[in-house]
C-alpha cells in the first residue's frame, strides 16, 4: 500500500508540474501520454527489455564468478597485495568512459554491453566476498590452528561459510547497478535494447517513448534486484 501511495503521489506531482509549467510534450510529456506510448510500443519495448535483460543476466553471472575467483585468490597474501589495489584502482575509472573503448574492441553486439555489466558487478562482489574470507571469527581461527588444520581445511570449513553473508550483500549491491551497466553500454553503441531505444527516441524528439523505455528499465531493474535478493537471502542462511 505504501508503495502504491508513493507511486500515485509521484504521478500527481508529475501531472501538476506539466500543468503548472505548460511545457510542451517534447520537453515534458504528461503521464497519460507516456502511458499511451507504453501501450502503443509494448511489443518493441518488450523485445528491447529481453535484450537488456539478457545482457544483465549474462554480465552479472560472469562478473559474479570473476569476483568470487578474485576474492578466493586474495586469501593468498602474495596475490592479495596485487589484487586488492588493482580492484580499488579500477573503481577510479568511470565505466561510462570505458564503454566506447569496449565498443571499439568488441563491436556493436552484445559483448561490449556484457563487458560493462561485468566491470560494474565484479568489484562489489569481490570486495564483499574477500572481506568475509579474510575476516572470519577470531575464535574459529584459533580453534583451527590448535587442531592443526591445513589452509585448505580452514578455507573450506571456516572462511567460505564466513564469507557467505558478505557475498550475499555484494550480490544485492551489484544487482542494483547491473541493469544500469547494460543500458550505459547500449547508449554508447548499439541498435538493440532499452538504452538504444531511448537514444533513438530522443533523436526523434519522442520524449514520451524515452520516458516509457525508462519506466520499463526501472521495472526490469526492480525485478532483477528482487530475484537476486531472494537468491542472496538463501545464500546467507546456508
mmCIF file of C-alpha atoms in Angstrom:
data_model
loop_
_atom_site.group_PDB
_atom_site.id
_atom_site.type_symbol
_atom_site.label_atom_id
_atom_site.label_comp_id
_atom_site.label_asym_id
_atom_site.label_seq_id
_atom_site.Cartn_x
_atom_site.Cartn_y
_atom_site.Cartn_z
ATOM 1 C CA UNK A 1 0.000 0.000 0.000
ATOM 2 C CA UNK A 2 2.783 2.433 0.857
ATOM 3 C CA UNK A 3 4.466 1.812 -2.494
ATOM 4 C CA UNK A 4 1.217 2.365 -4.368
ATOM 5 C CA UNK A 5 0.599 5.585 -2.443
ATOM 6 C CA UNK A 6 4.088 6.859 -3.247
ATOM 7 C CA UNK A 7 3.637 5.994 -6.918
ATOM 8 C CA UNK A 8 0.267 7.773 -7.028
ATOM 9 C CA UNK A 9 1.772 10.811 -5.327
ATOM 10 C CA UNK A 10 4.663 10.908 -7.795
ATOM 11 C CA UNK A 11 2.257 10.739 -10.750
ATOM 12 C CA UNK A 12 0.153 13.519 -9.252
ATOM 13 C CA UNK A 13 3.222 15.724 -8.767
ATOM 14 C CA UNK A 14 4.322 14.959 -12.311
ATOM 15 C CA UNK A 15 0.924 15.925 -13.737
ATOM 16 C CA UNK A 16 0.921 19.060 -11.606
ATOM 17 C CA UNK A 17 4.361 20.057 -12.902
ATOM 18 C CA UNK A 18 3.211 19.605 -16.501
ATOM 19 C CA UNK A 19 0.061 21.648 -15.883
ATOM 20 C CA UNK A 20 1.755 24.478 -13.980
ATOM 21 C CA UNK A 21 4.784 24.892 -16.250
ATOM 22 C CA UNK A 22 2.940 24.432 -19.521
ATOM 23 C CA UNK A 23 5.984 22.767 -21.054
ATOM 24 C CA UNK A 24 5.448 21.219 -24.492
ATOM 25 C CA UNK A 25 5.234 17.407 -24.686
ATOM 26 C CA UNK A 26 8.633 17.085 -26.351
ATOM 27 C CA UNK A 27 10.188 18.551 -23.194
ATOM 28 C CA UNK A 28 7.956 17.024 -20.512
ATOM 29 C CA UNK A 29 5.132 14.697 -21.572
ATOM 30 C CA UNK A 30 2.266 14.140 -19.165
ATOM 31 C CA UNK A 31 1.650 10.728 -17.544
ATOM 32 C CA UNK A 32 -1.212 9.864 -19.878
ATOM 33 C CA UNK A 33 0.919 10.480 -22.964
ATOM 34 C CA UNK A 34 3.658 8.241 -21.538
ATOM 35 C CA UNK A 35 1.099 5.545 -20.726
ATOM 36 C CA UNK A 36 -0.128 5.690 -24.313
ATOM 37 C CA UNK A 37 3.455 5.340 -25.549
ATOM 38 C CA UNK A 38 3.923 2.333 -23.257
ATOM 39 C CA UNK A 39 0.888 0.654 -24.738
ATOM 40 C CA UNK A 40 1.449 1.521 -28.403
ATOM 41 C CA UNK A 41 5.123 0.469 -28.285
ATOM 42 C CA UNK A 42 4.593 -2.505 -25.968
ATOM 43 C CA UNK A 43 5.960 -5.071 -28.429
ATOM 44 C CA UNK A 44 9.099 -3.074 -29.209
ATOM 45 C CA UNK A 45 9.611 -2.320 -25.510
ATOM 46 C CA UNK A 46 9.234 -5.999 -24.599
ATOM 47 C CA UNK A 47 11.782 -7.013 -27.239
ATOM 48 C CA UNK A 48 14.194 -4.328 -26.054
ATOM 49 C CA UNK A 49 13.711 -5.422 -22.445
ATOM 50 C CA UNK A 50 14.597 -9.012 -23.388
ATOM 51 C CA UNK A 51 17.882 -7.826 -24.929
ATOM 52 C CA UNK A 52 18.776 -5.645 -21.943
ATOM 53 C CA UNK A 53 17.724 -8.403 -19.567
ATOM 54 C CA UNK A 54 19.913 -10.957 -21.334
ATOM 55 C CA UNK A 55 22.914 -8.605 -21.184
ATOM 56 C CA UNK A 56 22.255 -8.015 -17.500
ATOM 57 C CA UNK A 57 21.915 -11.684 -16.553
ATOM 58 C CA UNK A 58 24.945 -12.859 -18.540
ATOM 59 C CA UNK A 59 27.137 -9.973 -17.399
ATOM 60 C CA UNK A 60 26.052 -10.389 -13.789
ATOM 61 C CA UNK A 61 26.782 -14.122 -13.824
ATOM 62 C CA UNK A 62 30.232 -13.602 -15.348
ATOM 63 C CA UNK A 63 31.012 -10.691 -13.037
ATOM 64 C CA UNK A 64 29.949 -12.687 -10.000
ATOM 65 C CA UNK A 65 32.080 -15.668 -11.000
ATOM 66 C CA UNK A 66 35.094 -13.442 -11.628
ATOM 67 C CA UNK A 67 34.537 -11.578 -8.363
ATOM 68 C CA UNK A 68 34.401 -14.810 -6.340
ATOM 69 C CA UNK A 69 37.565 -16.108 -8.031
ATOM 70 C CA UNK A 70 39.414 -12.868 -7.256
ATOM 71 C CA UNK A 71 38.189 -12.952 -3.655
ATOM 72 C CA UNK A 72 39.403 -16.531 -3.219
ATOM 73 C CA UNK A 73 42.756 -15.545 -4.697
ATOM 74 C CA UNK A 74 43.025 -12.801 -2.059
ATOM 75 C CA UNK A 75 43.325 -15.461 0.631
ATOM 76 C CA UNK A 76 46.925 -15.914 -0.539
ATOM 77 C CA UNK A 77 48.889 -12.906 0.845
ATOM 78 C CA UNK A 78 51.064 -12.567 -2.281
ATOM 79 C CA UNK A 79 48.050 -12.373 -4.590
ATOM 80 C CA UNK A 80 46.128 -10.177 -2.147
ATOM 81 C CA UNK A 81 48.760 -7.447 -2.326
ATOM 82 C CA UNK A 82 48.304 -7.300 -6.087
ATOM 83 C CA UNK A 83 44.555 -7.857 -6.442
ATOM 84 C CA UNK A 84 43.076 -5.530 -3.819
ATOM 85 C CA UNK A 85 44.904 -2.379 -5.019
ATOM 86 C CA UNK A 86 44.048 -3.244 -8.622
ATOM 87 C CA UNK A 87 40.355 -3.601 -7.730
ATOM 88 C CA UNK A 88 40.402 -0.270 -5.912
ATOM 89 C CA UNK A 89 42.160 1.427 -8.810
ATOM 90 C CA UNK A 90 39.625 0.035 -11.252
ATOM 91 C CA UNK A 91 36.872 1.967 -9.479
ATOM 92 C CA UNK A 92 38.560 5.301 -10.177
ATOM 93 C CA UNK A 93 37.875 4.898 -13.916
ATOM 94 C CA UNK A 94 34.259 5.768 -14.868
ATOM 95 C CA UNK A 95 32.627 2.840 -16.614
ATOM 96 C CA UNK A 96 30.882 5.290 -18.938
ATOM 97 C CA UNK A 97 34.317 6.357 -20.200
ATOM 98 C CA UNK A 98 35.283 2.742 -20.877
ATOM 99 C CA UNK A 99 32.108 1.902 -22.800
ATOM 100 C CA UNK A 100 33.271 3.493 -26.107
ATOM 101 C CA UNK A 101 36.582 1.633 -25.867
ATOM 102 C CA UNK A 102 34.797 -1.656 -25.235
ATOM 103 C CA UNK A 103 32.562 -0.979 -28.231
ATOM 104 C CA UNK A 104 35.663 -0.318 -30.336
ATOM 105 C CA UNK A 105 37.221 -3.593 -29.202
ATOM 106 C CA UNK A 106 34.172 -5.884 -29.267
ATOM 107 C CA UNK A 107 31.902 -4.250 -31.848
ATOM 108 C CA UNK A 108 28.245 -3.290 -31.597
ATOM 109 C CA UNK A 109 26.797 -6.626 -30.491
ATOM 110 C CA UNK A 110 26.069 -7.910 -27.003
ATOM 111 C CA UNK A 111 29.713 -8.382 -25.990
ATOM 112 C CA UNK A 112 30.593 -4.773 -25.028
ATOM 113 C CA UNK A 113 27.350 -4.378 -23.062
ATOM 114 C CA UNK A 114 28.031 -7.601 -21.187
ATOM 115 C CA UNK A 115 31.586 -6.398 -20.523
ATOM 116 C CA UNK A 116 30.261 -3.182 -18.968
ATOM 117 C CA UNK A 117 27.963 -5.197 -16.675
ATOM 118 C CA UNK A 118 30.891 -7.416 -15.689
ATOM 119 C CA UNK A 119 33.007 -4.383 -14.791
ATOM 120 C CA UNK A 120 30.210 -2.946 -12.664
ATOM 121 C CA UNK A 121 29.459 -6.261 -10.953
ATOM 122 C CA UNK A 122 32.910 -7.597 -10.189
ATOM 123 C CA UNK A 123 34.039 -5.001 -7.628
ATOM 124 C CA UNK A 124 31.179 -5.170 -5.086
ATOM 125 C CA UNK A 125 31.140 -8.962 -5.320
ATOM 126 C CA UNK A 126 34.920 -9.353 -4.985
ATOM 127 C CA UNK A 127 35.255 -6.741 -2.221
ATOM 128 C CA UNK A 128 32.399 -8.131 -0.124
ATOM 129 C CA UNK A 129 33.417 -11.765 -0.575
ATOM 130 C CA UNK A 130 37.085 -11.019 0.173
ATOM 131 C CA UNK A 131 36.081 -9.183 3.346
ATOM 132 C CA UNK A 132 34.261 -12.274 4.577
ATOM 133 C CA UNK A 133 37.049 -14.652 3.573
ATOM 134 C CA UNK A 134 39.763 -12.588 5.242
ATOM 135 C CA UNK A 135 37.915 -11.743 8.461
ATOM 136 C CA UNK A 136 36.354 -14.881 9.954
ATOM 137 C CA UNK A 137 35.639 -15.050 13.661
ATOM 138 C CA UNK A 138 38.905 -14.995 15.608
ATOM 139 C CA UNK A 139 37.775 -17.821 17.908
ATOM 140 C CA UNK A 140 37.208 -20.077 14.922
ATOM 141 C CA UNK A 141 40.661 -19.342 13.532
ATOM 142 C CA UNK A 142 42.243 -20.041 16.913
ATOM 143 C CA UNK A 143 40.409 -23.352 17.080
ATOM 144 C CA UNK A 144 41.596 -24.453 13.631
ATOM 145 C CA UNK A 145 45.177 -23.526 14.475
ATOM 146 C CA UNK A 146 45.017 -25.503 17.715
ATOM 147 C CA UNK A 147 43.733 -28.511 15.789
ATOM 148 C CA UNK A 148 46.469 -28.207 13.149
ATOM 149 C CA UNK A 149 44.092 -27.662 10.225
ATOM 150 C CA UNK A 150 45.579 -27.180 6.774
ATOM 151 C CA UNK A 151 44.985 -23.931 4.813
ATOM 152 C CA UNK A 152 42.570 -25.815 2.539
ATOM 153 C CA UNK A 153 40.581 -27.075 5.526
ATOM 154 C CA UNK A 154 40.473 -23.579 7.016
ATOM 155 C CA UNK A 155 39.222 -22.216 3.692
ATOM 156 C CA UNK A 156 36.544 -24.873 3.303
ATOM 157 C CA UNK A 157 35.321 -25.083 6.900
ATOM 158 C CA UNK A 158 35.824 -21.535 8.236
ATOM 159 C CA UNK A 159 36.499 -18.931 5.572
ATOM 160 C CA UNK A 160 33.879 -19.855 2.947
ATOM 161 C CA UNK A 161 30.965 -20.166 5.432
ATOM 162 C CA UNK A 162 32.073 -16.863 6.973
ATOM 163 C CA UNK A 163 32.062 -15.211 3.548
ATOM 164 C CA UNK A 164 28.546 -16.252 2.505
ATOM 165 C CA UNK A 165 26.655 -13.397 4.233
ATOM 166 C CA UNK A 166 29.208 -10.913 2.892
ATOM 167 C CA UNK A 167 28.880 -12.331 -0.607
ATOM 168 C CA UNK A 168 25.100 -12.046 -0.325
ATOM 169 C CA UNK A 169 25.482 -8.340 0.471
ATOM 170 C CA UNK A 170 27.789 -7.853 -2.506
ATOM 171 C CA UNK A 171 25.300 -9.584 -4.792
ATOM 172 C CA UNK A 172 22.474 -7.320 -3.622
ATOM 173 C CA UNK A 173 24.571 -4.203 -4.286
ATOM 174 C CA UNK A 174 25.766 -5.414 -7.690
ATOM 175 C CA UNK A 175 22.209 -6.332 -8.710
ATOM 176 C CA UNK A 176 21.179 -2.675 -8.395
ATOM 177 C CA UNK A 177 23.852 -1.463 -10.805
ATOM 178 C CA UNK A 178 23.985 -4.322 -13.305
ATOM 179 C CA UNK A 179 20.978 -3.214 -15.423
ATOM 180 C CA UNK A 180 22.372 0.334 -15.404
ATOM 181 C CA UNK A 181 25.602 -1.005 -16.891
ATOM 182 C CA UNK A 182 23.721 -2.714 -19.700
ATOM 183 C CA UNK A 183 21.823 0.476 -20.534
ATOM 184 C CA UNK A 184 25.032 2.530 -20.480
ATOM 185 C CA UNK A 185 26.598 0.138 -22.967
ATOM 186 C CA UNK A 186 23.546 0.457 -25.199
ATOM 187 C CA UNK A 187 23.687 4.242 -25.019
ATOM 188 C CA UNK A 188 27.236 4.314 -26.297
ATOM 189 C CA UNK A 189 26.892 1.876 -29.152
ATOM 190 C CA UNK A 190 24.133 -0.436 -30.247
ATOM 191 C CA UNK A 191 20.825 -0.669 -32.008
ATOM 192 C CA UNK A 192 19.076 -3.080 -29.628
ATOM 193 C CA UNK A 193 17.949 -2.846 -26.031
ATOM 194 C CA UNK A 194 16.224 -0.253 -23.881
ATOM 195 C CA UNK A 195 19.198 2.108 -23.857
ATOM 196 C CA UNK A 196 19.419 2.136 -27.647
ATOM 197 C CA UNK A 197 15.655 2.670 -27.812
ATOM 198 C CA UNK A 198 15.995 5.731 -25.552
ATOM 199 C CA UNK A 199 18.699 7.223 -27.763
ATOM 200 C CA UNK A 200 16.726 6.600 -30.942
ATOM 201 C CA UNK A 201 13.521 8.034 -29.480
ATOM 202 C CA UNK A 202 15.350 11.064 -28.128
ATOM 203 C CA UNK A 203 16.820 11.748 -31.577
ATOM 204 C CA UNK A 204 13.280 11.806 -32.999
ATOM 205 C CA UNK A 205 12.061 14.079 -30.150
ATOM 206 C CA UNK A 206 9.714 11.322 -28.946
ATOM 207 C CA UNK A 207 10.182 12.114 -25.285
ATOM 208 C CA UNK A 208 7.125 10.119 -24.291
ATOM 209 C CA UNK A 209 8.799 6.978 -25.658
ATOM 210 C CA UNK A 210 12.009 7.867 -23.807
ATOM 211 C CA UNK A 211 10.022 8.002 -20.563
ATOM 212 C CA UNK A 212 8.270 4.752 -21.456
ATOM 213 C CA UNK A 213 11.613 2.994 -22.015
ATOM 214 C CA UNK A 214 12.877 4.487 -18.755
ATOM 215 C CA UNK A 215 9.929 3.069 -16.839
ATOM 216 C CA UNK A 216 10.493 -0.366 -18.364
ATOM 217 C CA UNK A 217 14.161 -0.104 -17.358
ATOM 218 C CA UNK A 218 13.163 0.691 -13.772
ATOM 219 C CA UNK A 219 10.717 -2.227 -13.725
ATOM 220 C CA UNK A 220 13.381 -4.557 -15.116
ATOM 221 C CA UNK A 221 15.886 -3.358 -12.507
ATOM 222 C CA UNK A 222 13.426 -3.888 -9.652
ATOM 223 C CA UNK A 223 12.529 -7.358 -10.904
ATOM 224 C CA UNK A 224 16.177 -8.339 -11.276
ATOM 225 C CA UNK A 225 17.042 -6.922 -7.842
ATOM 226 C CA UNK A 226 14.172 -8.857 -6.261
ATOM 227 C CA UNK A 227 15.294 -12.116 -7.874
ATOM 228 C CA UNK A 228 18.917 -11.695 -6.828
ATOM 229 C CA UNK A 229 17.791 -10.600 -3.373
ATOM 230 C CA UNK A 230 15.930 -13.870 -2.849
ATOM 231 C CA UNK A 231 18.937 -15.851 -4.026
ATOM 232 C CA UNK A 232 21.203 -13.827 -1.718
ATOM 233 C CA UNK A 233 18.891 -14.440 1.238
ATOM 234 C CA UNK A 234 19.104 -18.194 0.699
ATOM 235 C CA UNK A 235 22.870 -17.974 0.367
ATOM 236 C CA UNK A 236 23.192 -16.010 3.612
ATOM 237 C CA UNK A 237 21.083 -18.539 5.529
ATOM 238 C CA UNK A 238 23.175 -21.549 4.493
#
